Amino acid sequence: MKIKYKNLGDITFMKTALAIFVASLLLLNLAPVIDSQQSFIESVISHITEKTAHYYLSNLLSFAPRYTGTENCKKAEEWAYREFLKMGLKAEFFEWEMGGFTDRNVVATLAGKTNYTIIVCAHIDTVEDAPGADDDGSGTAAVLCMAKALRYYHFANTIKFVLFSGEEVGTYGSYSYAKYLYEKGEKIIGVFMLDMVGYATTEKGGRYVRIFKPERSDKLVEKIKDTAERYKS
């Protein structure tokens, strides 16, 4: 299935939003930021391209719709799993069963030096009758783009790239995984959940990054805002 955009700005803004999140994620691993680190961040951001985003999104749409538990959803998960492996990342399936549904999440790991973890995630499933290009094909493509850009580097904290199923039927995949990590005692210092990337618009037709957050994430959101100002050009 081919992607139809209103204009090139859709995929271009997706690239801009990705750059902001990548830089924010890096700043969690590089504190305080010094000049050499600044150059490093800019180098990593340069790997985020419109061509890569288009590749992942167009391939994902060939499995549409991706309703949880269906053959299409499983094929999309297998495709994403293979893409993570091609990047040289450790990839695995996290199987879950909840609410009458059985499916799996795709988890790829970029190991760090500490026992702290940052999660970058999106949901790969869709509602029953939609291709899910925006909700949440855009987020899934964004996670894959970020993984591809970061794969060559080593960081203090482990980064997990997670694609959830079960979101549209009750957030079952993410709930099951969060419960598993909590019971395991995983030390999570930040979570970036990317959903409908580049969707938000202003009355004047401009675009912006819209952030939904719990109160305990205020410091992380401030870091994202500061990062956006620094790298928005």
GROMACS .gro file of C-alpha atoms in nm:
model
  233
    1MET     CA    1   0.000   0.000   0.000
    2LYS     CA    2   0.140   0.340  -0.096
    3ILE     CA    3   0.139   0.627   0.150
    4LYS     CA    4  -0.058   0.934   0.051
    5TYR     CA    5   0.049   1.260   0.211
    6LYS     CA    6  -0.125   1.595   0.184
    7ASN     CA    7   0.218   1.739   0.119
    8LEU     CA    8   0.583   1.666   0.184
    9GLY     CA    9   0.550   1.856   0.509
   10ASP     CA   10   0.393   1.551   0.675
   11ILE     CA   11   0.705   1.336   0.645
   12THR     CA   12   0.936   1.636   0.681
   13PHE     CA   13   0.783   1.733   1.014
   14MET     CA   14   0.805   1.372   1.127
   15LYS     CA   15   1.180   1.398   1.071
   16THR     CA   16   1.192   1.719   1.277
   17ALA     CA   17   0.996   1.563   1.564
   18LEU     CA   18   1.226   1.261   1.556
   19ALA     CA   19   1.533   1.482   1.580
   20ILE     CA   20   1.390   1.647   1.892
   21PHE     CA   21   1.320   1.315   2.063
   22VAL     CA   22   1.657   1.166   1.967
   23ALA     CA   23   1.838   1.470   2.105
   24SER     CA   24   1.631   1.458   2.425
   25LEU     CA   25   1.706   1.089   2.469
   26LEU     CA   26   2.077   1.152   2.418
   27LEU     CA   27   2.074   1.431   2.674
   28LEU     CA   28   1.951   1.181   2.933
   29ASN     CA   29   2.270   0.988   2.864
   30LEU     CA   30   2.503   1.287   2.827
   31ALA     CA   31   2.484   1.517   3.127
   32PRO     CA   32   2.619   1.775   3.160
   33VAL     CA   33   2.638   1.860   2.789
   34ILE     CA   34   2.975   1.993   2.675
   35ASP     CA   35   3.085   2.115   2.332
   36SER     CA   36   3.215   1.777   2.214
   37GLN     CA   37   2.888   1.613   2.320
   38GLN     CA   38   2.695   1.881   2.137
   39SER     CA   39   2.875   1.786   1.816
   40PHE     CA   40   2.806   1.421   1.888
   41ILE     CA   41   2.432   1.485   1.926
   42GLU     CA   42   2.424   1.677   1.599
   43SER     CA   43   2.606   1.389   1.429
   44VAL     CA   44   2.350   1.135   1.551
   45ILE     CA   45   2.060   1.356   1.444
   46SER     CA   46   2.205   1.371   1.093
   47HIS     CA   47   2.118   1.001   1.052
   48ILE     CA   48   1.745   1.082   1.072
   49THR     CA   49   1.625   1.114   0.712
   50GLU     CA   50   1.292   1.145   0.535
   51LYS     CA   51   1.390   0.854   0.310
   52THR     CA   52   1.433   0.621   0.608
   53ALA     CA   53   1.104   0.729   0.766
   54HIS     CA   54   0.923   0.675   0.436
   55TYR     CA   55   1.081   0.330   0.395
   56TYR     CA   56   0.961   0.206   0.733
   57LEU     CA   57   0.614   0.356   0.707
   58SER     CA   58   0.546   0.233   0.353
   59ASN     CA   59   0.661  -0.120   0.438
   60LEU     CA   60   0.451  -0.128   0.753
   61LEU     CA   61   0.141  -0.028   0.557
   62SER     CA   62   0.174  -0.337   0.340
   63PHE     CA   63   0.041  -0.529   0.643
   64ALA     CA   64  -0.263  -0.306   0.701
   65PRO     CA   65  -0.491  -0.328   0.887
   66ARG     CA   66  -0.302  -0.470   1.187
   67TYR     CA   67  -0.574  -0.552   1.437
   68THR     CA   68  -0.442  -0.726   1.747
   69GLY     CA   69  -0.425  -1.104   1.717
   70THR     CA   70  -0.473  -1.114   1.340
   71GLU     CA   71  -0.238  -1.259   1.082
   72ASN     CA   72  -0.154  -0.911   0.950
   73CYS     CA   73  -0.052  -0.792   1.295
   74LYS     CA   74   0.171  -1.095   1.343
   75LYS     CA   75   0.331  -1.041   1.000
   76ALA     CA   76   0.401  -0.678   1.090
   77GLU     CA   77   0.560  -0.786   1.418
   78GLU     CA   78   0.780  -1.037   1.238
   79TRP     CA   79   0.884  -0.771   0.985
   80ALA     CA   80   0.975  -0.525   1.263
   81TYR     CA   81   1.165  -0.800   1.446
   82ARG     CA   82   1.372  -0.867   1.133
   83GLU     CA   83   1.438  -0.495   1.084
   84PHE     CA   84   1.578  -0.470   1.438
   85LEU     CA   85   1.799  -0.773   1.374
   86LYS     CA   86   1.929  -0.612   1.053
   87MET     CA   87   2.041  -0.319   1.268
   88GLY     CA   88   2.251  -0.556   1.477
   89LEU     CA   89   2.031  -0.516   1.785
   90LYS     CA   90   1.921  -0.793   2.017
   91ALA     CA   91   1.554  -0.849   1.934
   92GLU     CA   92   1.289  -1.067   2.095
   93PHE     CA   93   0.915  -1.116   2.124
   94PHE     CA   94   0.733  -1.052   2.451
   95GLU     CA   95   0.420  -1.265   2.450
   96TRP     CA   96   0.113  -1.161   2.647
   97GLU     CA   97  -0.244  -1.274   2.704
   98MET     CA   98  -0.514  -1.043   2.837
   99GLY     CA   99  -0.879  -0.950   2.786
  100GLY     CA  100  -0.943  -1.244   2.557
  101PHE     CA  101  -0.652  -1.150   2.328
  102THR     CA  102  -0.318  -1.321   2.276
  103ASP     CA  103  -0.038  -1.143   2.094
  104ARG     CA  104   0.319  -1.021   2.140
  105ASN     CA  105   0.531  -0.708   2.159
  106VAL     CA  106   0.858  -0.663   1.973
  107VAL     CA  107   1.150  -0.560   2.195
  108ALA     CA  108   1.497  -0.457   2.074
  109THR     CA  109   1.779  -0.371   2.314
  110LEU     CA  110   2.079  -0.143   2.283
  111ALA     CA  111   2.274  -0.245   2.593
  112GLY     CA  112   2.428   0.021   2.816
  113LYS     CA  113   2.687   0.015   3.093
  114THR     CA  114   2.454   0.080   3.387
  115ASN     CA  115   2.150  -0.108   3.514
  116TYR     CA  116   1.920   0.182   3.421
  117THR     CA  117   1.691   0.175   3.118
  118ILE     CA  118   1.525   0.424   2.884
  119ILE     CA  119   1.230   0.300   2.679
  120VAL     CA  120   1.134   0.430   2.334
  121CYS     CA  121   0.803   0.282   2.223
  122ALA     CA  122   0.497   0.293   1.997
  123HIS     CA  123   0.208   0.061   1.914
  124ILE     CA  124   0.217  -0.146   1.598
  125ASP     CA  125  -0.150  -0.252   1.599
  126THR     CA  126  -0.447  -0.068   1.448
  127VAL     CA  127  -0.824  -0.063   1.478
  128GLU     CA  128  -1.007  -0.322   1.268
  129ASP     CA  129  -1.080  -0.116   0.958
  130ALA     CA  130  -0.795   0.135   0.919
  131PRO     CA  131  -0.446   0.115   0.766
  132GLY     CA  132  -0.298   0.293   1.068
  133ALA     CA  133  -0.057   0.514   0.873
  134ASP     CA  134  -0.082   0.781   1.140
  135ASP     CA  135  -0.217   0.585   1.438
  136ASP     CA  136   0.032   0.447   1.494
  137GLY     CA  137   0.232   0.367   1.184
  138SER     CA  138   0.404   0.702   1.225
  139GLY     CA  139   0.513   0.615   1.578
  140THR     CA  140   0.629   0.268   1.478
  141ALA     CA  141   0.834   0.412   1.192
  142ALA     CA  142   0.973   0.672   1.432
  143VAL     CA  143   1.091   0.407   1.678
  144LEU     CA  144   1.260   0.214   1.397
  145CYS     CA  145   1.426   0.534   1.270
  146MET     CA  146   1.557   0.615   1.616
  147ALA     CA  147   1.690   0.263   1.662
  148LYS     CA  148   1.867   0.276   1.328
  149ALA     CA  149   2.024   0.614   1.408
  150LEU     CA  150   2.146   0.507   1.752
  151ARG     CA  151   2.261   0.153   1.677
  152TYR     CA  152   2.626   0.242   1.613
  153TYR     CA  153   2.676   0.414   1.948
  154HIS     CA  154   2.723   0.306   2.307
  155PHE     CA  155   2.555   0.480   2.599
  156ALA     CA  156   2.564   0.471   2.976
  157ASN     CA  157   2.201   0.360   3.003
  158THR     CA  158   2.035   0.074   2.819
  159ILE     CA  159   1.782   0.177   2.554
  160LYS     CA  160   1.490  -0.054   2.477
  161PHE     CA  161   1.291  -0.001   2.158
  162VAL     CA  162   0.946  -0.155   2.207
  163LEU     CA  163   0.657  -0.196   1.962
  164PHE     CA  164   0.337  -0.288   2.144
  165SER     CA  165   0.035  -0.475   2.017
  166GLY     CA  166  -0.299  -0.460   2.195
  167GLU     CA  167  -0.314  -0.080   2.226
  168GLU     CA  168  -0.638  -0.029   2.037
  169VAL     CA  169  -0.819  -0.304   2.231
  170GLY     CA  170  -0.727  -0.181   2.578
  171THR     CA  171  -0.351  -0.110   2.598
  172TYR     CA  172  -0.303  -0.476   2.687
  173GLY     CA  173   0.044  -0.517   2.538
  174SER     CA  174   0.193  -0.215   2.713
  175TYR     CA  175   0.018  -0.295   3.041
  176SER     CA  176   0.152  -0.650   3.037
  177TYR     CA  177   0.505  -0.534   2.961
  178ALA     CA  178   0.500  -0.258   3.223
  179LYS     CA  179   0.375  -0.507   3.482
  180TYR     CA  180   0.654  -0.746   3.387
  181LEU     CA  181   0.922  -0.477   3.421
  182TYR     CA  182   0.782  -0.361   3.755
  183GLU     CA  183   0.779  -0.712   3.898
  184LYS     CA  184   1.129  -0.768   3.763
  185GLY     CA  185   1.251  -0.453   3.938
  186GLU     CA  186   1.373  -0.287   3.618
  187LYS     CA  187   1.508   0.063   3.683
  188ILE     CA  188   1.335   0.285   3.426
  189ILE     CA  189   1.449   0.648   3.415
  190GLY     CA  190   1.242   0.764   3.118
  191VAL     CA  191   0.983   0.650   2.864
  192PHE     CA  192   0.919   0.808   2.523
  193MET     CA  193   0.585   0.686   2.384
  194LEU     CA  194   0.547   0.801   2.022
  195ASP     CA  195   0.189   0.804   1.895
  196MET     CA  196   0.062   0.985   1.585
  197VAL     CA  197   0.388   1.169   1.519
  198GLY     CA  198   0.339   1.493   1.327
  199TYR     CA  199  -0.039   1.486   1.360
  200ALA     CA  200  -0.094   1.797   1.569
  201THR     CA  201  -0.155   2.121   1.378
  202THR     CA  202  -0.227   2.482   1.468
  203GLU     CA  203  -0.511   2.698   1.337
  204LYS     CA  204  -0.263   2.864   1.102
  205GLY     CA  205  -0.159   2.533   0.951
  206GLY     CA  206   0.167   2.494   1.136
  207ARG     CA  207   0.280   2.180   1.316
  208TYR     CA  208   0.403   2.117   1.666
  209VAL     CA  209   0.507   1.835   1.896
  210ARG     CA  210   0.226   1.762   2.140
  211ILE     CA  211   0.327   1.604   2.470
  212PHE     CA  212   0.101   1.424   2.717
  213LYS     CA  213   0.264   1.357   3.051
  214PRO     CA  214   0.209   1.249   3.410
  215GLU     CA  215   0.314   1.505   3.671
  216ARG     CA  216   0.626   1.310   3.764
  217SER     CA  217   0.760   1.364   3.411
  218ASP     CA  218   0.781   1.744   3.438
  219LYS     CA  219   1.161   1.750   3.438
  220LEU     CA  220   1.179   1.527   3.132
  221VAL     CA  221   0.929   1.744   2.946
  222GLU     CA  222   1.129   2.057   3.028
  223LYS     CA  223   1.435   1.886   2.883
  224ILE     CA  224   1.240   1.808   2.564
  225LYS     CA  225   1.126   2.171   2.536
  226ASP     CA  226   1.481   2.299   2.582
  227THR     CA  227   1.602   2.050   2.324
  228ALA     CA  228   1.337   2.159   2.075
  229GLU     CA  229   1.453   2.519   2.103
  230ARG     CA  230   1.813   2.417   2.053
  231TYR     CA  231   1.765   2.188   1.753
  232LYS     CA  232   1.445   2.311   1.587
  233SER     CA  233   1.632   2.461   1.293
   0.00000   0.00000   0.00000
